[in-house]
XYZ file of C-alpha atoms in Angstrom:
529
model
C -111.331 152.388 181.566
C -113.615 153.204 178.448
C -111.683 151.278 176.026
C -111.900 147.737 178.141
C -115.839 148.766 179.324
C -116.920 149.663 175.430
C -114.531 147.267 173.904
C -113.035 144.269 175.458
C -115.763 143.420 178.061
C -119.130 144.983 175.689
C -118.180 142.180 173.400
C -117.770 139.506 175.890
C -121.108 140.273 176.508
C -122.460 140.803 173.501
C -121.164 137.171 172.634
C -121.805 135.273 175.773
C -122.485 131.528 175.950
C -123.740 129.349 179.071
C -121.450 128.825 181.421
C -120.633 125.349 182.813
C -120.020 126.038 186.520
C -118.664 122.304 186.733
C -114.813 120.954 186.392
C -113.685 117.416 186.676
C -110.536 118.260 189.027
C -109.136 116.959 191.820
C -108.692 120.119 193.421
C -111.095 123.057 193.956
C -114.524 123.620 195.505
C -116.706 120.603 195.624
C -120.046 120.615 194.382
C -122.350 120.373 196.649
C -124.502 118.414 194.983
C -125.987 114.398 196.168
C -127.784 112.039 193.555
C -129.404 108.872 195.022
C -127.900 105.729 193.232
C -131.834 104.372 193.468
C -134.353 106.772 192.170
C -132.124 109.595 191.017
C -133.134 112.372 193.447
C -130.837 115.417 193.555
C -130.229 116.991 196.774
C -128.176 120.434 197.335
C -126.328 120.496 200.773
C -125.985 124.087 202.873
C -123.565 123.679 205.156
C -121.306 120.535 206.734
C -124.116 120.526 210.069
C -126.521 119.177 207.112
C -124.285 116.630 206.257
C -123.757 115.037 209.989
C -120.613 116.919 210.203
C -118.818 118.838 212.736
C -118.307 123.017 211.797
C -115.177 123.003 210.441
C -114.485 120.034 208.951
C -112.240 119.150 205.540
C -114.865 119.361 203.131
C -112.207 119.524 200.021
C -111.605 116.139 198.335
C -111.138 112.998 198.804
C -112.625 113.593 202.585
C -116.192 114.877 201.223
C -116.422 111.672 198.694
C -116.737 109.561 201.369
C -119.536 111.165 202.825
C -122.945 109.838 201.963
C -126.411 110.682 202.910
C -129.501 108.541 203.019
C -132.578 109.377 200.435
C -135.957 109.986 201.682
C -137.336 108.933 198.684
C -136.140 105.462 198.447
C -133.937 105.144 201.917
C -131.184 104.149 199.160
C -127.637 106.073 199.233
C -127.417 109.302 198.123
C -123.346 109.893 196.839
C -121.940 113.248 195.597
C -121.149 114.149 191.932
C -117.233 113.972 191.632
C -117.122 117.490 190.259
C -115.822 120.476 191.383
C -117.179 124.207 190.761
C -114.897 126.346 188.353
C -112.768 128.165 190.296
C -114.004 131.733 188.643
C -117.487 130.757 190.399
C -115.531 131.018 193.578
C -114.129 134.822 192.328
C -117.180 135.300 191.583
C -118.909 135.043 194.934
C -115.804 137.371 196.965
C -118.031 139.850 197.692
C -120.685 138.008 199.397
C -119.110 134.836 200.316
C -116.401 136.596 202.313
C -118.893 137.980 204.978
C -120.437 134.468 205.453
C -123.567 135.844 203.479
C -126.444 134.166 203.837
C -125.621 132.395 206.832
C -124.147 134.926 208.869
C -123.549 138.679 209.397
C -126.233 139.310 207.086
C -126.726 143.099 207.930
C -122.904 143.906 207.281
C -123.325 142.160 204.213
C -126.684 144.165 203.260
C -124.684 147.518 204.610
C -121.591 147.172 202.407
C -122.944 145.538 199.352
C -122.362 146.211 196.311
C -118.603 147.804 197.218
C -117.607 150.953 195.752
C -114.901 149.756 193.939
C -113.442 146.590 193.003
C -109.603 146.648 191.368
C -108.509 143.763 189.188
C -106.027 142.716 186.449
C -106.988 143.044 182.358
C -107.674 139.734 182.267
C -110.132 139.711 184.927
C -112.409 141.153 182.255
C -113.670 137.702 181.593
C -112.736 136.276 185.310
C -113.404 137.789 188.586
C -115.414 140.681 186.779
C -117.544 138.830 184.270
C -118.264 135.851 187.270
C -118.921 138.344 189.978
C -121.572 140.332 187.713
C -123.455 137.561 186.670
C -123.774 135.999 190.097
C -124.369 138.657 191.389
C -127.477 139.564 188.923
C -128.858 135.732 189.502
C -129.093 136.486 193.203
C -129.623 139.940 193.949
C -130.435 141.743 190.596
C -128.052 144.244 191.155
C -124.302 145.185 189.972
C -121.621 143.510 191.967
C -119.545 147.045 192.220
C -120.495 150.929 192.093
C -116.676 150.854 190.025
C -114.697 148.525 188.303
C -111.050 148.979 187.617
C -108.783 146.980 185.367
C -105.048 147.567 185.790
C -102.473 146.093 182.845
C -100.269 143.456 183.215
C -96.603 144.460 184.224
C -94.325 143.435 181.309
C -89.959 143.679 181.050
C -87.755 146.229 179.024
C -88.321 144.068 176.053
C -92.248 144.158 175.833
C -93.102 140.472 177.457
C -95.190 139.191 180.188
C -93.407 139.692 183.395
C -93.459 136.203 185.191
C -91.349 134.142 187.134
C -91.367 131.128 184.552
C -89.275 133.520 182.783
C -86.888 134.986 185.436
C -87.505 137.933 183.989
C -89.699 139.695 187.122
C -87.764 143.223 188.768
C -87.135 142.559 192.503
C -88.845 144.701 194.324
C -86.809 144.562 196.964
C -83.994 145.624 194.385
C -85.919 148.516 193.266
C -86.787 149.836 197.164
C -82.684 149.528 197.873
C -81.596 151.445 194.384
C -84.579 154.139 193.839
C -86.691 153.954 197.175
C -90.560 152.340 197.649
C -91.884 155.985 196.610
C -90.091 156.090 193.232
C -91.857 152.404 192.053
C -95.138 153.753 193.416
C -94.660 157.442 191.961
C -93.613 155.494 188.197
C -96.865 153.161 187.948
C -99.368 155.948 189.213
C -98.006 158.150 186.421
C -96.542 155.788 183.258
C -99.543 154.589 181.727
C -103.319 155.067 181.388
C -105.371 152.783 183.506
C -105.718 149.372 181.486
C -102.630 149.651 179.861
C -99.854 147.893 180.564
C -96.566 148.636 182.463
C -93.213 148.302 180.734
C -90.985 148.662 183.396
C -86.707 149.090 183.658
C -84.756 149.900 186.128
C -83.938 153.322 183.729
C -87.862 153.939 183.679
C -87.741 154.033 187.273
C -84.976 156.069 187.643
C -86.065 159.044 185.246
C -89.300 159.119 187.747
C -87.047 159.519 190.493
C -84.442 161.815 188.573
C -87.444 164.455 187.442
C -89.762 164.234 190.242
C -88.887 163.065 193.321
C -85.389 164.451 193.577
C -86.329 167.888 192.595
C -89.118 167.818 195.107
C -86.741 166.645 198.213
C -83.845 168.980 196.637
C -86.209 171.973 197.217
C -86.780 171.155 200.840
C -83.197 170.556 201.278
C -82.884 174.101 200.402
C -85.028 175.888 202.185
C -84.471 173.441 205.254
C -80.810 175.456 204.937
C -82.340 178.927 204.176
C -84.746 178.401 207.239
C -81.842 177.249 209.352
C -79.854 180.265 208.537
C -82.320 182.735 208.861
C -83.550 181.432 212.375
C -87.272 180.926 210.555
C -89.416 179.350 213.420
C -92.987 179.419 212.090
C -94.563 179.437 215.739
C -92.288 182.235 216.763
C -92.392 184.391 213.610
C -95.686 187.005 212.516
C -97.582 185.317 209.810
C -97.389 186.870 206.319
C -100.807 187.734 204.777
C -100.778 186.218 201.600
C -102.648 188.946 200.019
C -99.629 191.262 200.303
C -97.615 189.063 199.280
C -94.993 189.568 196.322
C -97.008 188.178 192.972
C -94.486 185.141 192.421
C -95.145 183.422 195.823
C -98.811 183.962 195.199
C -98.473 182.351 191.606
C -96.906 179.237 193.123
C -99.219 179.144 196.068
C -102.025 179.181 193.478
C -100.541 176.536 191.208
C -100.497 174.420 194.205
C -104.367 175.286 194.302
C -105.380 174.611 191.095
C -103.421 171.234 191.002
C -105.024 170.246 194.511
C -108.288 170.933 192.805
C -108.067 169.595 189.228
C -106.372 166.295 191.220
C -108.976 165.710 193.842
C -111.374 165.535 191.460
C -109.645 162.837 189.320
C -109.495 160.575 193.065
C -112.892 160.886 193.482
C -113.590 159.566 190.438
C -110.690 156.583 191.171
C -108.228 158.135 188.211
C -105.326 157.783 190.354
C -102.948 158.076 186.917
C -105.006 161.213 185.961
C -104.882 162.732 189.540
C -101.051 161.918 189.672
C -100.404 163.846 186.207
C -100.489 167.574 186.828
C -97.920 167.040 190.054
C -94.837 166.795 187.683
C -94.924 170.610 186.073
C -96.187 171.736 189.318
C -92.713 170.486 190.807
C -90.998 171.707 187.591
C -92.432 174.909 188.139
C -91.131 175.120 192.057
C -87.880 173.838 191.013
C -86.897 175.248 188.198
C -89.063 179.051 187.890
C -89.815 179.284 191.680
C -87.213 178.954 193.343
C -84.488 180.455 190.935
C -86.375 183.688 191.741
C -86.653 182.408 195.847
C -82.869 182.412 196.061
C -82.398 186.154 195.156
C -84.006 187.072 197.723
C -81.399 186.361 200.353
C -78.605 188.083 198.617
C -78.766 191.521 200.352
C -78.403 193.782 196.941
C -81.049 192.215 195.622
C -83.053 191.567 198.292
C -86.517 194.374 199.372
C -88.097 194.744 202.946
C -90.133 191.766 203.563
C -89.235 189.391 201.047
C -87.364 186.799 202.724
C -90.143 186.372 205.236
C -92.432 186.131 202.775
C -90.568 184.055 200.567
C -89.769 181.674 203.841
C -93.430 181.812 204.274
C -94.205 180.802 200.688
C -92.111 178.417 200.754
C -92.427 176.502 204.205
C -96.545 176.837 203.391
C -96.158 175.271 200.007
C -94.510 172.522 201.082
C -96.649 171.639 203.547
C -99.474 171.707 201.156
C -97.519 169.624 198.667
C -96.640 167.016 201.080
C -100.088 166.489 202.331
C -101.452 166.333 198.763
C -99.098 163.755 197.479
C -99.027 161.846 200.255
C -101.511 159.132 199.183
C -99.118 158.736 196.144
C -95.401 158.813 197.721
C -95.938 158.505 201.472
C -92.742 157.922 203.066
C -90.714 161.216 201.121
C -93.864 163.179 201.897
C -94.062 162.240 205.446
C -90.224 162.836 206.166
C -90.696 166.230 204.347
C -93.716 166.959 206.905
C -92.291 166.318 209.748
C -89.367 168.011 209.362
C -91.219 170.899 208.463
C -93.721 170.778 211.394
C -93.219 167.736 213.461
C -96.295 165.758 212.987
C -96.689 162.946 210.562
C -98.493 164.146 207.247
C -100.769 160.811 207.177
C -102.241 161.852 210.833
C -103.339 165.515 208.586
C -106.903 165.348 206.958
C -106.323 165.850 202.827
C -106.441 169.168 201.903
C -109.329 171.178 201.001
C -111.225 174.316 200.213
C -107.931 175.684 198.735
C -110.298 178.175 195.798
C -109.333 181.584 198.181
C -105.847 180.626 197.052
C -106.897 180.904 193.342
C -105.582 183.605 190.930
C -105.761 182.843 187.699
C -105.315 185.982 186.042
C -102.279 185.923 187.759
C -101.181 182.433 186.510
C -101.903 183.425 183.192
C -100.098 186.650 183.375
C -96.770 184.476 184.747
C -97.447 182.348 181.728
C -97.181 184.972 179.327
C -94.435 186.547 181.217
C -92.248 183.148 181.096
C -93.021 183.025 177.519
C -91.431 186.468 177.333
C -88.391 185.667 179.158
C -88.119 182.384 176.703
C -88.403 184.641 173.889
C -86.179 187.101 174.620
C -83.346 184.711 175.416
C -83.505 182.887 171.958
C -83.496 186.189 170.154
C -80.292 186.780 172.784
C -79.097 183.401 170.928
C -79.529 184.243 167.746
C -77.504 187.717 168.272
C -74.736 185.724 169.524
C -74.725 186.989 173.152
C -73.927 184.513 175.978
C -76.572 183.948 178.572
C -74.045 185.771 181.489
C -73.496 188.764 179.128
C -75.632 191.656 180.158
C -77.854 193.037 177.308
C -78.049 196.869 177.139
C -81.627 196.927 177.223
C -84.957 194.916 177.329
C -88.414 196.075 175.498
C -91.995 194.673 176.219
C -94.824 195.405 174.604
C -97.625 196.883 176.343
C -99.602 197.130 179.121
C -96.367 195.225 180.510
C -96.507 193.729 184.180
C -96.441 194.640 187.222
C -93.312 196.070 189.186
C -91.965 192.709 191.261
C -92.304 190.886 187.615
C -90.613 193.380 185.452
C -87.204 192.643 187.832
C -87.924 189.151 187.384
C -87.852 189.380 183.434
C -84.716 191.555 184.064
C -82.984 188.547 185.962
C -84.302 185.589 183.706
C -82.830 187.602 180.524
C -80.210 189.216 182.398
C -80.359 193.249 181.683
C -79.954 196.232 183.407
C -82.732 198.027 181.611
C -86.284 196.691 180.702
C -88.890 198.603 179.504
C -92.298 198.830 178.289
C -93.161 200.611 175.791
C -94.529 199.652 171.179
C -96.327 196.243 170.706
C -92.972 193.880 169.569
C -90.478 192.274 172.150
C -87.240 193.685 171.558
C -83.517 193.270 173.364
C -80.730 195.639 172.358
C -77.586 193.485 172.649
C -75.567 196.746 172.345
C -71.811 196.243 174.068
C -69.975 198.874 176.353
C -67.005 198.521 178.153
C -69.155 198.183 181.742
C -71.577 195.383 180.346
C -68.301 193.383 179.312
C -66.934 193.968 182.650
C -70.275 192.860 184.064
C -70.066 189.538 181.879
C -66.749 188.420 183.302
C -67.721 189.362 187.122
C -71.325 186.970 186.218
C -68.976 184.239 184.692
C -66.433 184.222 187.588
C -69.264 184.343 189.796
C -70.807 181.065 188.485
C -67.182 179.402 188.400
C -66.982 180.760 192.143
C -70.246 179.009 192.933
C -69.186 175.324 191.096
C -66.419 175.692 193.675
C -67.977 176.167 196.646
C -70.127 173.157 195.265
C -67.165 170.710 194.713
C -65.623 171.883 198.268
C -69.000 170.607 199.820
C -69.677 174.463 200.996
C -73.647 174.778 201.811
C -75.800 178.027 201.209
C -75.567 178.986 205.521
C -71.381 178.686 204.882
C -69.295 182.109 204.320
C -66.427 181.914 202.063
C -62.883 183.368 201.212
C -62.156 183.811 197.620
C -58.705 183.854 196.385
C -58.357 184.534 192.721
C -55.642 185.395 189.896
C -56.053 186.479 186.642
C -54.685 188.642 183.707
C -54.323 192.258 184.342
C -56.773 193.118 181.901
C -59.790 190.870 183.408
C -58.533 191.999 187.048
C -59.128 195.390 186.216
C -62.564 195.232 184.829
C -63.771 193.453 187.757
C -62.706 195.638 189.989
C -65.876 197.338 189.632
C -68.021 194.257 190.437
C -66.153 193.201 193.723
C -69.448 194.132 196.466
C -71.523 191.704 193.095
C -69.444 189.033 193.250
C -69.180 189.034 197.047
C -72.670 189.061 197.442
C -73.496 186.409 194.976
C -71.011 183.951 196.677
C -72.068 184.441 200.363
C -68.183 185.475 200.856
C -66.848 187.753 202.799
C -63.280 188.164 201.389
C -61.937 188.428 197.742
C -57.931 187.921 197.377
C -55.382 187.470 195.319
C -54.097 183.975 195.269
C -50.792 183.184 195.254
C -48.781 181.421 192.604
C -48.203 178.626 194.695
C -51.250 177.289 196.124
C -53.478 174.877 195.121
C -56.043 176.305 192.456
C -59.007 175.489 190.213
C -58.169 176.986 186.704
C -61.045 177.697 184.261
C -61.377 180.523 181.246
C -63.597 183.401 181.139
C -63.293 185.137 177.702
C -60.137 183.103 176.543
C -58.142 184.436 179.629
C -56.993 181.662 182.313
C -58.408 182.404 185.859
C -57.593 180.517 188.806
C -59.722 180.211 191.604
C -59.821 178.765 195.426
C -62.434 178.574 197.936
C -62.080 177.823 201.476
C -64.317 178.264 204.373
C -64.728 181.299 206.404
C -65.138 181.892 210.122
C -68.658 180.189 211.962
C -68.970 183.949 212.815
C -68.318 185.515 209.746
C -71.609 187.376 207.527
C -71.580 186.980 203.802
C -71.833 190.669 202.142
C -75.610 191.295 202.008
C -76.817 189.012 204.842
């Protein structure tokens, strides 16, 4: 990073004193070196053939002080220096040393060298990196690397040096058991800059698995469902051109795009952190924008020709694309995800690419703006005092507005019957009639309905019964909403519960309700389906 090259390592430079290569150790690299005990002559030995010795033979201490070679200067004894060579000399000569440069495979060595990356600790600043560059200068006046990487040093909740002096190192293997291998990988590709270091907790690594990961595999969950239940076989069903597609699964497909592209740049340029980054409001935006909108689509009332196998389409393509993209980072969710979705492991798929045709961003601007809307209108909802399930009478925008598929979503997010475009201010009328009250109740019963066919482990392909009681006033008023609520639930009956069965009881507008869901009929089809 810029701060270690300009700082840390520019004044190690900048400062630099001559390096004694020697140690007196026991252990290490021997020198190589022999002085005669006559007339003093220094002699530098290659290889263990020059010394009389056998390839492969113990040339670490004491077995290479006994070995001594005669002068031919003098014919006097010639005994090595008892020193060893600092063991950063060794770091320093990885990248040629490892190949058996000069002595063998010298043509892989001249093909590979210098590497185009080389990946070490912060402290390797004045080890392995300062070493390697100046050996490598002194021999082949060249940089030892194309790229140099320095990673931090892992450190506990409380700020210190992780080490196992201390006891105070996380198990991996703990980790991989509680959170999984992809949520440890997923939190130090996206906690800190590169150089910094890593302050890591068990509740760190759980928030990474809590905002990203989850969402992500809860969003294949659902459509995995959807698909099920709407007999979605991508070989077997007519694609859907993407071009006439509705604008919100071409905004998502081109936020996909755009992250693909802003990311793959950052990998070339080794910035995993920085390529990992824009992944977590992409999967905020599937999760939490995307697919709120996805899931009307397969409630009949509110569902148009063509949107459910677009939306399937969308959806199934989407996560394909996100899989393979994040599959250098998290590679065992992405690869279940993949081939679930198509059977084939995501790490036998080339990366993605050329992904610009997807591009819009007009339109991801537009959705910007219109989200910003939507987030608008519902605090000036707040601050009129009307709850969130409450129809409001009416919704203004200013103009030009948007276009037709968007307007209903701004009528969903803020929940109104009306919305229209017309002046140059936002503005809601939170006027109250008897029907919009009536609507209010069916929307909160609705949502109780829907925690219960949660807690009764009821999935979106399951019908329902509904059995309910109430006061005579709220029964009345919801009368009207019976095909609404019906359809929302995926249930195909709505009763009266009698007083002595089991119930739920909650309160919709001070007024106690009681509720029971059970399971209908394999057979049975949810109103709307």
């Amino acid at each position: 990073p810029s701060h270690l090259r300009e700082g840390r390592m520019r004044e190690w430079l900048a400062h630099n004193v001559d390096w004694a290569i020697s140690r007196s150790r026991y252990w290490g690299t021997p020198l190589p070196i022999w002085i005669c005990e006559g007339c003093g002559a220094v002699r530098c030995v290659e290889s263990a053939v020059e010394l009389g010795l056998a390839p492969g033979s113990d040339l670490h201490r004491p077995h290479v002080d006994r070995v001594s070679l005669a002068c031919t200067a003098c014919d006097r004894t010639m005994r090595r220096i008892p020193d060893v060579l600092d063991v950063w000399f060794d770091a320093g000569c990885l990248p040629f040393a490892q190949t058996g440069y000069p002595t063998a495979r010298s043509d892989e060595f001249q093909e590979s060298f210098p590497p185009d990356l080389m990946v070490e600790g912060v402290d390797q600043t004045r080890g392995g990196f300062y070493t390697s560059m100046v050996i490598s200068e002194a021999l082949f006046g060249k940089n030892f690397t194309r790229r140099a990487i320095a990673l931090g040093h892992v450190l506990d909740g409380a700020g210190r040096k992780a080490s196992k002096s201390r006891g105070n190192v996380l198990d991996p293997a703990l980790v991989f058991d509680r959170f999984g291998a992809d949520s440890l990988r997923w939190w130090f590709y996206t906690s800190v800059p590169l150089g910094r270091s890593y302050q890591i907790s068990f509740d760190s690594i759980d928030a990474v698995a809590r905002k990203f990961l989850r969402p992500l595999w809860n969003v294949f969950v659902l459509f995995d469902a959807q698909a099920s239940w709407s007999d979605f076989e991508p070989r077997l069903w007519p694609p859907s051109l993407v071009e006439s597609r509705p604008c919100l699964d071409r905004w998502i497909l081109s936020r996909i795009a755009g992250v693909a592209r802003s990311s793959r740049k950052l990998l070339d340029e080794y910035d995993a952190h920085g390529a990992s980054l824009p992944y977590q409001p992409l999967i905020t935006d599937l999760s939490n924008w995307y697919v709120r909108q996805w899931r009307r689509r397969f409630t009949g009332s509110q569902s148009r020709p063509g949107d459910r196998p677009a939306g399937l389409w969308t959806l199934y393509e989407g996560l394909l694309l996100i899989s393979q993209l994040l599959a250098p980072f998290i590679p065992f969710l992405t690869d279940a995800i993949h081939r679930s979705l198509c059977g084939r492991s995501v790490h036998l798929c080339d990366y993605p690419d050329a992904l610009d045709a997807l591009q819009d961003p007009g339109l991801e601007e537009t959705m910007a703006g219109l989200r910003a809307t939507c987030e608008e209108a519902n605090r000036m909802r707040s601050a009129a005092g009307v709850r969130q399930r409450q129809p409001l009478f009416a919704v203004t925008l200013p103009a030009p507005g948007y276009p037709a598929d968007l307007l209903e979503i701004v009528g969903h997010e803020v929940n109104t019957r009306r919305v229209e475009v017309a002046g140059s201010a936002l503005m809601i009328d939170s006027r109250s009639t008897p029907d919009l009250v009536a609507e209010g109740w069916a929307r909160e019963l609705i949502w109780q309905i829907q925690a219960e066919r949660k807690r009764v482990g009821l999935g979106i392909q399951d019908a329902s019964i509904v059995l309910y009681r109430s006061g005579s006033r709220l029964e009345s008023a919801l009368a009207g909403f019976r095909e609404l609520i019906l359809d929302e639930t995926r249930s195909v009956q709505l009763l009266r519960l009698a007083g002595d069965e089991d119930a739920t009881t909650c309160s919709i507008d001070g007024e106690t309700v009681h509720i029971s869901v059970r399971q209908a009929a394999r057979d049975a089809v949810p109103a709307g389906a």
